[in-house]
Coordinates of C-alpha atoms in Angstrom, one line a residue:
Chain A
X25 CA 44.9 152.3 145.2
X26 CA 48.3 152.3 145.2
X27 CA 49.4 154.4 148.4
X28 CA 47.0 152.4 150.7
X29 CA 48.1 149.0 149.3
X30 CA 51.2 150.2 151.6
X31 CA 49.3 149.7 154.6
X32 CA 49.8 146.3 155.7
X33 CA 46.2 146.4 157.7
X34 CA 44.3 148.0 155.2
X35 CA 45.8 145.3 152.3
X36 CA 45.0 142.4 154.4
X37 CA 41.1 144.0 155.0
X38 CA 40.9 145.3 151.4
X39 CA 39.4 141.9 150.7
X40 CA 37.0 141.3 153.2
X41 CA 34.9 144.0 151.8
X42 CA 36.2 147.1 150.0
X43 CA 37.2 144.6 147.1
X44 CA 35.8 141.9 148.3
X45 CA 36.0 139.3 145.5
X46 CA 32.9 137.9 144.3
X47 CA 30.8 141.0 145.4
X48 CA 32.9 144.1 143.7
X49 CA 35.7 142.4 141.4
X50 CA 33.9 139.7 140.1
X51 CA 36.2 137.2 140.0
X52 CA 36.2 133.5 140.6
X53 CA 32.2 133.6 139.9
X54 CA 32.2 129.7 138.7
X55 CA 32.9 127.9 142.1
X56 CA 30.9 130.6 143.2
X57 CA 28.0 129.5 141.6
X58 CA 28.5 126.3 141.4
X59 CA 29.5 124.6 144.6
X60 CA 27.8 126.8 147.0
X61 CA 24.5 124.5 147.1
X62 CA 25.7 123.9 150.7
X63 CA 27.5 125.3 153.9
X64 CA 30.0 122.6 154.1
X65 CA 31.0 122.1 150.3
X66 CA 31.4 126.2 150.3
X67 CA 33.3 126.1 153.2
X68 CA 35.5 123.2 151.6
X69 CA 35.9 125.3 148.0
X70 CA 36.7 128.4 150.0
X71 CA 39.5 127.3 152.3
X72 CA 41.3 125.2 149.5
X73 CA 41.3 128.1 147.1
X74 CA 42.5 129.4 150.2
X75 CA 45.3 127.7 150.5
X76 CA 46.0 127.7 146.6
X77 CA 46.1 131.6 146.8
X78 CA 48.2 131.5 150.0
X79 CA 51.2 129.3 148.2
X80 CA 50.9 130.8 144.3
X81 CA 51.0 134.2 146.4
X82 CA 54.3 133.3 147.6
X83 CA 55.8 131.6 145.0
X84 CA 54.9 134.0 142.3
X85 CA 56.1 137.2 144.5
X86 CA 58.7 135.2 145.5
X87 CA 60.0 134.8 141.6
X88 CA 58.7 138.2 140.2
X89 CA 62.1 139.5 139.4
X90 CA 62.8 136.8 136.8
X91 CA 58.9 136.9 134.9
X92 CA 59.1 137.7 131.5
X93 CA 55.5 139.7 130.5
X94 CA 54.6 137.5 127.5
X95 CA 55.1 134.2 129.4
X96 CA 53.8 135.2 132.6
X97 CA 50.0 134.1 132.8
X98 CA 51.3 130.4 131.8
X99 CA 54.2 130.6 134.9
X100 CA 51.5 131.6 136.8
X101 CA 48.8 128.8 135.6
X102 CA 51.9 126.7 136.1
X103 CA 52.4 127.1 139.7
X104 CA 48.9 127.1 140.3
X105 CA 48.1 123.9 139.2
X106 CA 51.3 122.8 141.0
X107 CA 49.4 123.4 144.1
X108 CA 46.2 122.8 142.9
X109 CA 47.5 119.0 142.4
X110 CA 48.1 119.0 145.6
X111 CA 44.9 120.1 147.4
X112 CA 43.3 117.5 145.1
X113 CA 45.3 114.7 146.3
X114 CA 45.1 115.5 149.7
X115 CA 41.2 115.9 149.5
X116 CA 40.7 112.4 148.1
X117 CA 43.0 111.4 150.6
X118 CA 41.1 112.9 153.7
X119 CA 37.3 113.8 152.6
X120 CA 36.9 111.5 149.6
X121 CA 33.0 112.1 149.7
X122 CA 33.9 116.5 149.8
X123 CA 36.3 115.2 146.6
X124 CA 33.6 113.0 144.6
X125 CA 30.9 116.0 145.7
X126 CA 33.0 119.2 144.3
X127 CA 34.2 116.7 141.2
X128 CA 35.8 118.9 138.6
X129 CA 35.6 122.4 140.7
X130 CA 38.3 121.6 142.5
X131 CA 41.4 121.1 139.7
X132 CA 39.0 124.1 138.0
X133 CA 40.9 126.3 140.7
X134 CA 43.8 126.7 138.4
X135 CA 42.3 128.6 136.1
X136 CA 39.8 131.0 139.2
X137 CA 40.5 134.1 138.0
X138 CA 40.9 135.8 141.2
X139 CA 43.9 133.6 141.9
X140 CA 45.2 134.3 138.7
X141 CA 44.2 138.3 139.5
X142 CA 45.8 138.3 142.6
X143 CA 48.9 137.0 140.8
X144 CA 49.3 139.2 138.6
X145 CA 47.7 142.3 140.2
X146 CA 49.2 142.0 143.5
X147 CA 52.3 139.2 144.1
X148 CA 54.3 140.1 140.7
X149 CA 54.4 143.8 141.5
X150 CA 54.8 143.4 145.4
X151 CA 57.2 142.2 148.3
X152 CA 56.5 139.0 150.3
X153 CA 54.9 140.2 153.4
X154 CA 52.1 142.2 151.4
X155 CA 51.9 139.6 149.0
X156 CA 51.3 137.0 151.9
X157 CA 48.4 139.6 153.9
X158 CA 46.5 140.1 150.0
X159 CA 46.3 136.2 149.8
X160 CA 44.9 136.1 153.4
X161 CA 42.5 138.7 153.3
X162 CA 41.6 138.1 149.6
X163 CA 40.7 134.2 150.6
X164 CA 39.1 135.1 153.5
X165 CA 36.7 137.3 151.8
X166 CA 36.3 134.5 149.4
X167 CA 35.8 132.4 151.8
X168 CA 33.1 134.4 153.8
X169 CA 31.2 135.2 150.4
X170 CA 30.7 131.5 149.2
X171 CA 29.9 131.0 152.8
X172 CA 27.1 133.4 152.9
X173 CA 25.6 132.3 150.0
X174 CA 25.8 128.4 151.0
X175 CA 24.1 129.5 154.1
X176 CA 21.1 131.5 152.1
X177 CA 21.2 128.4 149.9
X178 CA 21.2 125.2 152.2
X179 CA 18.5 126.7 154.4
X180 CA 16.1 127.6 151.2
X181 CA 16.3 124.6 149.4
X182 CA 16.7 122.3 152.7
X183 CA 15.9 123.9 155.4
X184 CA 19.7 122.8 156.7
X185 CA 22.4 124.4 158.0
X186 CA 25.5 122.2 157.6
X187 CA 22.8 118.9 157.7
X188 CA 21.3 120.2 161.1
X189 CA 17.6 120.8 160.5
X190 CA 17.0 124.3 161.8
X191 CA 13.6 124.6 160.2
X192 CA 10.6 122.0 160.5
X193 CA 10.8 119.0 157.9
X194 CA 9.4 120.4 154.6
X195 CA 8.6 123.5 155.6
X196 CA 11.5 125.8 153.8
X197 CA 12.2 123.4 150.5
X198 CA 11.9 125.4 147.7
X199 CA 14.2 122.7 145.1
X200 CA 14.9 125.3 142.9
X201 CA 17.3 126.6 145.1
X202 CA 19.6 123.8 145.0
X203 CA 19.9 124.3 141.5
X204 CA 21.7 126.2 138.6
X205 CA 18.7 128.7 138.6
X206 CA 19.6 129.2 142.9
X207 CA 23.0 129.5 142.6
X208 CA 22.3 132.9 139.5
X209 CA 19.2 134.0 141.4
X210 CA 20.6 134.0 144.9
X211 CA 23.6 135.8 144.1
X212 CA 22.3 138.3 141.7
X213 CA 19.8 139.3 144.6
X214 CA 22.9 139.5 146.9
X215 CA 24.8 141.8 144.9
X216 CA 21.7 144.2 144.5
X217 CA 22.2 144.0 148.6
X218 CA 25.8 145.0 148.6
X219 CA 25.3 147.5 145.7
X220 CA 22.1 149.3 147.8
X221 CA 24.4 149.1 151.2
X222 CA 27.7 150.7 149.4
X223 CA 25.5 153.5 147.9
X224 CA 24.1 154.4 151.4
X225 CA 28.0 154.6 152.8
X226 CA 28.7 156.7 149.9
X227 CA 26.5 159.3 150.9
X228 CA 27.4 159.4 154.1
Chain B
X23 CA 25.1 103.6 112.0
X24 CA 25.1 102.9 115.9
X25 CA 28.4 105.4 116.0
X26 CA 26.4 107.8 114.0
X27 CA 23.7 107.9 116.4
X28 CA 26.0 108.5 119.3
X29 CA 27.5 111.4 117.9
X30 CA 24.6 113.4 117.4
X31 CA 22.9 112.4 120.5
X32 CA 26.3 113.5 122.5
X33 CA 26.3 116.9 120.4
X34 CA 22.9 117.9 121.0
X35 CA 23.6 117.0 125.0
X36 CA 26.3 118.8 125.0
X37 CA 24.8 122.0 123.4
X38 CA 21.6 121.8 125.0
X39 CA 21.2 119.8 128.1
X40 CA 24.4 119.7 129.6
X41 CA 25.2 123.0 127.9
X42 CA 28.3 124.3 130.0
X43 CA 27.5 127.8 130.9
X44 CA 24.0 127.3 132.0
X45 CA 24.2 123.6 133.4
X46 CA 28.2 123.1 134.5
X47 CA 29.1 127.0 135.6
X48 CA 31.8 127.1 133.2
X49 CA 33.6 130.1 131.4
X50 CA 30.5 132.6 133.4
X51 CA 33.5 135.0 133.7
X52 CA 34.2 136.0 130.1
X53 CA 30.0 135.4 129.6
X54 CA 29.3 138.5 132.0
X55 CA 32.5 140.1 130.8
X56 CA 32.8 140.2 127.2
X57 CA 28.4 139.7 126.6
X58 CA 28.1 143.5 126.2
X59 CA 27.8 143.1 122.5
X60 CA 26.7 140.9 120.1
X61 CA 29.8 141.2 117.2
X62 CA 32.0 141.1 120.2
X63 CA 30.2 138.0 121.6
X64 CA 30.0 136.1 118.3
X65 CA 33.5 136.6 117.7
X66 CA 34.8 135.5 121.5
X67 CA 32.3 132.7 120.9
X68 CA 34.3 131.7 117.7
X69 CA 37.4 131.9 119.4
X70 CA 36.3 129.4 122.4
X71 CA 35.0 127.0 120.0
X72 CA 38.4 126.7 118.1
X73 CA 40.4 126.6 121.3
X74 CA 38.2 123.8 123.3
X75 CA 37.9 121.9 120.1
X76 CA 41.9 121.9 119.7
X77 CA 42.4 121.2 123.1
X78 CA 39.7 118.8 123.5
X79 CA 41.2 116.4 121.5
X80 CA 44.8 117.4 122.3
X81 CA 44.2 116.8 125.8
X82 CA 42.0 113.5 124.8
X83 CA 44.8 111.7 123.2
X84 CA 47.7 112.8 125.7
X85 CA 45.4 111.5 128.5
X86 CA 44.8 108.7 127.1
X87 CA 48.1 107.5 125.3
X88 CA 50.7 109.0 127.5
X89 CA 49.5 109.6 130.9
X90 CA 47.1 106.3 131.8
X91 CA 49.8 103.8 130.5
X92 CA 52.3 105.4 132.1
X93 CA 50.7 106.0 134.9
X94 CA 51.3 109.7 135.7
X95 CA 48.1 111.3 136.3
X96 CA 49.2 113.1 138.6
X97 CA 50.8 115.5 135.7
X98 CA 47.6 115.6 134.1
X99 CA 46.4 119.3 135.3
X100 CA 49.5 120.6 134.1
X101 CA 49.6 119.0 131.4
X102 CA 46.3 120.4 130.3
X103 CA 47.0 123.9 131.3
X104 CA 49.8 123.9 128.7
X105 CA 47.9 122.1 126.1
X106 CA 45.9 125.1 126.5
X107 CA 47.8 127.7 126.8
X108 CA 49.3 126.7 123.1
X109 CA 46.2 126.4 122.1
X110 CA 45.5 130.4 122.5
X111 CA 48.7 131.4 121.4
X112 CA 48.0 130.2 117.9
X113 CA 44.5 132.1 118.4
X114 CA 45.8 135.2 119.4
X115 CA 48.4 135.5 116.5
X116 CA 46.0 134.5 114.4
X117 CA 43.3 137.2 115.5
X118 CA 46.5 139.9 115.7
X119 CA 47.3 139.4 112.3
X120 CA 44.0 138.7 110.3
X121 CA 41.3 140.5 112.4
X122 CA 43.3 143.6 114.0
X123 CA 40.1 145.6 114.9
X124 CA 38.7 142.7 116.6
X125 CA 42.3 142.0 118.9
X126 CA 41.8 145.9 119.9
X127 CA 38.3 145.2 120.9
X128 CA 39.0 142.6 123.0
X129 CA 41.9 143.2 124.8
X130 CA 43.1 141.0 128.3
X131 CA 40.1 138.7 127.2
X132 CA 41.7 137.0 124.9
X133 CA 44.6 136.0 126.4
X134 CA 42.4 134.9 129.4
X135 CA 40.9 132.4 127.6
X136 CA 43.9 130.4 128.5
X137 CA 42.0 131.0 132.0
X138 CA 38.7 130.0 131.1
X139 CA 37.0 127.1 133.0
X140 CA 35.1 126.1 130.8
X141 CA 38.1 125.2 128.5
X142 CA 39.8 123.0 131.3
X143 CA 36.6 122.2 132.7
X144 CA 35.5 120.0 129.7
X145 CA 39.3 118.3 129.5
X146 CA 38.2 117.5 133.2
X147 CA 34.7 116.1 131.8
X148 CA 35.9 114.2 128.9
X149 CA 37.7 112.0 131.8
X150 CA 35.0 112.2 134.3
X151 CA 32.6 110.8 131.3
X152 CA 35.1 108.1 130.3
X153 CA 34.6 109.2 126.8
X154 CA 36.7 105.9 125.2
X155 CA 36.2 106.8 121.9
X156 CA 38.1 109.5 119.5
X157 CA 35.4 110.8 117.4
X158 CA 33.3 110.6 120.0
X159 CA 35.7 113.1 122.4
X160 CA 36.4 115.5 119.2
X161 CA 32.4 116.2 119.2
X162 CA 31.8 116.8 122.7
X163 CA 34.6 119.2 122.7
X164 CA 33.4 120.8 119.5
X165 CA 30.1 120.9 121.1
X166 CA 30.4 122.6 123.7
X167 CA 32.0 125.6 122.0
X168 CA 29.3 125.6 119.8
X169 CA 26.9 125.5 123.0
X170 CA 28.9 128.5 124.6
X171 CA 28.8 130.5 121.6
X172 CA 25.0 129.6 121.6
X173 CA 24.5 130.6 125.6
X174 CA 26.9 133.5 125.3
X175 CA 25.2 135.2 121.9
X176 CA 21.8 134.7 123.6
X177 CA 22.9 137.2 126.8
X178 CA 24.2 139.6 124.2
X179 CA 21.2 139.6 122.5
X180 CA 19.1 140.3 125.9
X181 CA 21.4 142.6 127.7
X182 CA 21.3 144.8 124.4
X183 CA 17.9 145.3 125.0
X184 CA 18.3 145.3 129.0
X185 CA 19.9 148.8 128.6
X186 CA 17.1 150.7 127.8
X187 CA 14.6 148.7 130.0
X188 CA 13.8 150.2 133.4
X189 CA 16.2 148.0 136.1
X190 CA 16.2 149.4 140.0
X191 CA 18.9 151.3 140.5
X192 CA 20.7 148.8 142.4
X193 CA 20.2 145.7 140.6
X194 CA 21.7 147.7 137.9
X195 CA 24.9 145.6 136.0
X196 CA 26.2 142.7 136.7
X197 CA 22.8 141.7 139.3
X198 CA 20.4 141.9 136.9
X199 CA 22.6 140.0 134.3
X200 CA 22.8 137.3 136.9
X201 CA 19.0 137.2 136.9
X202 CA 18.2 137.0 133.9
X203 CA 21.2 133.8 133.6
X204 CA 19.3 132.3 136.0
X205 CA 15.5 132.6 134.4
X206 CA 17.7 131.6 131.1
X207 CA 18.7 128.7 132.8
X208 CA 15.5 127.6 134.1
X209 CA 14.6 127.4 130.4
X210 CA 17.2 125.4 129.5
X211 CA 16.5 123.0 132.2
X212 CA 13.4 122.3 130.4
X213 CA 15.7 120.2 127.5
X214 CA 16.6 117.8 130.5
X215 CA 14.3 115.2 129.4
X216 CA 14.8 115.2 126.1
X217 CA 17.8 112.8 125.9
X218 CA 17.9 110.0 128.6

C-alpha cells in the first residue's frame, strides 16, 4: 500500500473505489446512514465533510512534524471541529432549512471516523500535495457513495429524485425506506453488490 | 413526585424509543466493530456508559453555566470534544491498570471512543431537547449508555450465532450484520408508541 500511495494519480483514485470509504473501509457509516434519506441532504453531508477533510488534511500534514503520539487524536478532533464550526455556521447562514434538516449530523462530523482515519493514516505521515489529492479523492468517493444511496433511497420511499417526481404519484412509496430500517437495509444490500462485483475482478 | 415521573419516562425513551444506535445512528462504528463478541461487547458497553454519563453532565453544566451567559456558543463543539476526550483518558488508565486483558483485547477501540458519535451526538441532543433541568440531563446521558450497551450486547448475541448460519457468500460480514441492524430496528420501532 505503501509504494503506490507514491503515485499521485493512483492516491487521489484510491478513494473513489479501491478503498472507497463507506463500501471497503467502513468508516464514517453514521451520516451514512443517517442523512441519506434524500439526494439533496446526501449531497449536502458529502460535500461539507468534504470540505472538513480538505482543510484538517492540510492543517494536520501541515503540522505533523510537531505531533506528539499520545496527544495526537485530540489535535486532530481539535482542528476538526475548528472547521467543523465553520461549515455549521456557514450552513445556517446560507441553507438554514439543509441546517435544521441534517440537525446534529453536521457538528457529528468531528468525530467521522474517516476524517479522523485519513488524519491519522494519511496527512500525519505524508507531505502536502499527497495529503491534499487523499482528501479529494477520499471525499469524492464519500461523496459519490452517500449519493448513490440517497438516490436508491429518495426514489423508493418517494418516488423523487431531488423533489422531481420521476415515477407516477404513489406508485414507488414504500415508507420504510425513508426510515432507520432503509438506511441499514439499503446499504447492507449495496455492499453485497460491491462485495459480488470485486470478487468477479478478482478472478479475472 | 411529578420530577420522579419525568425521570423514568425520559430513561425508558432514551433506552428504548429513541435508543441511539437503532433510532439516532450513533456510535454504529464501534457496534459493527467491536460486536464480535459478547465479553468484548459487554465490557465496550460498560465503558460508553461511564464516558457519556461523565460527559453528559460535564458538557450539561459548561453549556449551560459558561457558554449561554457568556454568549460563546460558538466554542461549544470544542469544548465538548475536550470534555470528552478527558473523559476517556480517565477510562483508559483505568481499564490499563485494573483490567489489563481486557485493554489488550480492545486495542485502537478504546481510545476511539473519544471519536464516537454517539458520545458527542447526545451532548448535541441534550441541547437540541432543551433539557433545563440537572437531574433530568444526568439520566438521559446515563440512559443512553445503558441503551447502547443494550443495542450493542443484542448484535453480539446474534452475530455469535450468524457464524455458523448459512449467509450468501457475498452478503458475508459486515452486509449481513447491516441486515439484521435494520430488521432489529424495525423491532424497536415498534416501542414508538409507547411513550407520547
Amino acid at each position: 500500500m505503501s509504494n503506490e500511495k507514491t503515485n499521485p494519480l493512483s492516491v487521489f483514485l484510491n478513494g473513489l473505489w479501491k478503498e472507497n470509504p463507506v463500501f471497503v473501509l467502513l468508516l464514517g457509516m453514521c451520516p451514512t446512514l443517517a442523512v441519506t434519506g434524500d439526494l439533496a441532504s446526501s449531497l449536502t453531508m458529502g460535500l461539507s465533510a468534504t470540505f472538513v477533510l480538505f482543510c484538517s488534511n492540510v492543517v494536520v500534514s501541515l503540522i505533523r512534524s510537531l505531533l506528539k503520539p499520545h496527544i495526537r487524536i485530540l489535535m486532530f478532533t481539535l482542528t476538526i471541529s475548528t472547521f467543523v464550526t465553520i461549515v455549521d455556521l456557514i450552513l445556517k447562514a446560507y441553507l438554514p432549512e439543509m441546517s435544521a434538516k441534517l440537525g446534529p449530523y453536521i457538528p457529528l462530523i468531528i468525530v467521522n471516523c474517516l476524517i479522523i482515519c485519513r488524519a491519522e493514516a494519511c496527512a500525519s505521515k505524508q507531505k502536502l500535495g499527497i495529503a491534499v489529492l487523499d482528501a479529494l479523492g477520499m471525499g469524492l468517493g464519500f461523496t459519490l457513495t452517500l449519493s448513490a444511496l440517497g438516490i436508491v433511497r429518495e426514489i423508493l420511499s418517494y418516488g423523487t429524485v431531488l423533489g422531481f417526481a420521476i415515477a407516477p404519484e404513489g406508485s414507488l412509496s414504500i415508507f420504510g425506506f425513508a426510515l432507520p430500517v432503509g438506511a441499514f437495509i439499503t446499504l447492507g444490500f449495496m455492499l453485497g453488490i460491491v462485495n459480488i462485483i470485486n470478487r468477479k475482478k478478482a478472478k479475472e | 413526585m411529578e420530577l420522579l415521573q419525568t425521570l423514568i419516562l425520559s430513561f425508558l425513551s432514551i433506552v428504548i424509543v429513541n435508543n441511539l444506535v437503532f433510532s439516532k445512528f450513533l456510535g454504529i462504528c464501534p457496534y459493527l466493530g467491536v460486536s464480535g463478541r459478547l465479553d468484548m461487547a459487554f465490557g465496550m458497553g460498560m465503558a460508553v456508559t461511564f464516558v457519556v454519563t461523565l460527559s453528559g453532565t460535564m458538557t450539561w453544566l459548561i453549556d449551560n453555566f459558561i457558554l449561554m451567559p457568556m454568549n460563546i456558543e460558538v466554542m461549544r463543539y470544542v469544548c465538548f470534544i475536550l470534555v470528552i476526550a478527558g473523559a476517556v483518558q480517565l477510562v483508559e488508565m483505568y481499564v490499563r491498570k485494573f483490567f489489563p486483558t481486557l485493554y489488550e483485547s480492545f486495542g485502537i477501540f478504546l481510545a476511539l471512543i473519544t471519536t464516537n458519535c454517539a458520545i458527542l451526538g447526545l451532548c448535541l441532543f441534550l441541547h437540541l431537547w432543551g433539557v433545563s433541568n440537572f437531574l433530568n440531563a444526568l439520566v438521559l446521558s446515563f440512559g443512553s449508555g445503558v441503551g447502547f450497551t443494550m443495542a450493542i450486547c443484542i448484535m453480539a448475541g446474534i452475530r455469535e450465532n450468524l457464524d455458523l448460519a448459512d449467509v450468501p457468500e457475498s452478503l458475508k460480514g459486515a452486509p449481513i450484520t447491516l441486515i439484521t441492524a435494520g430488521i432489529l430496528s424495525l423491532a424497536f420501532m415498534g416501542f414508538n408508541g409507547m411513550i407520547k
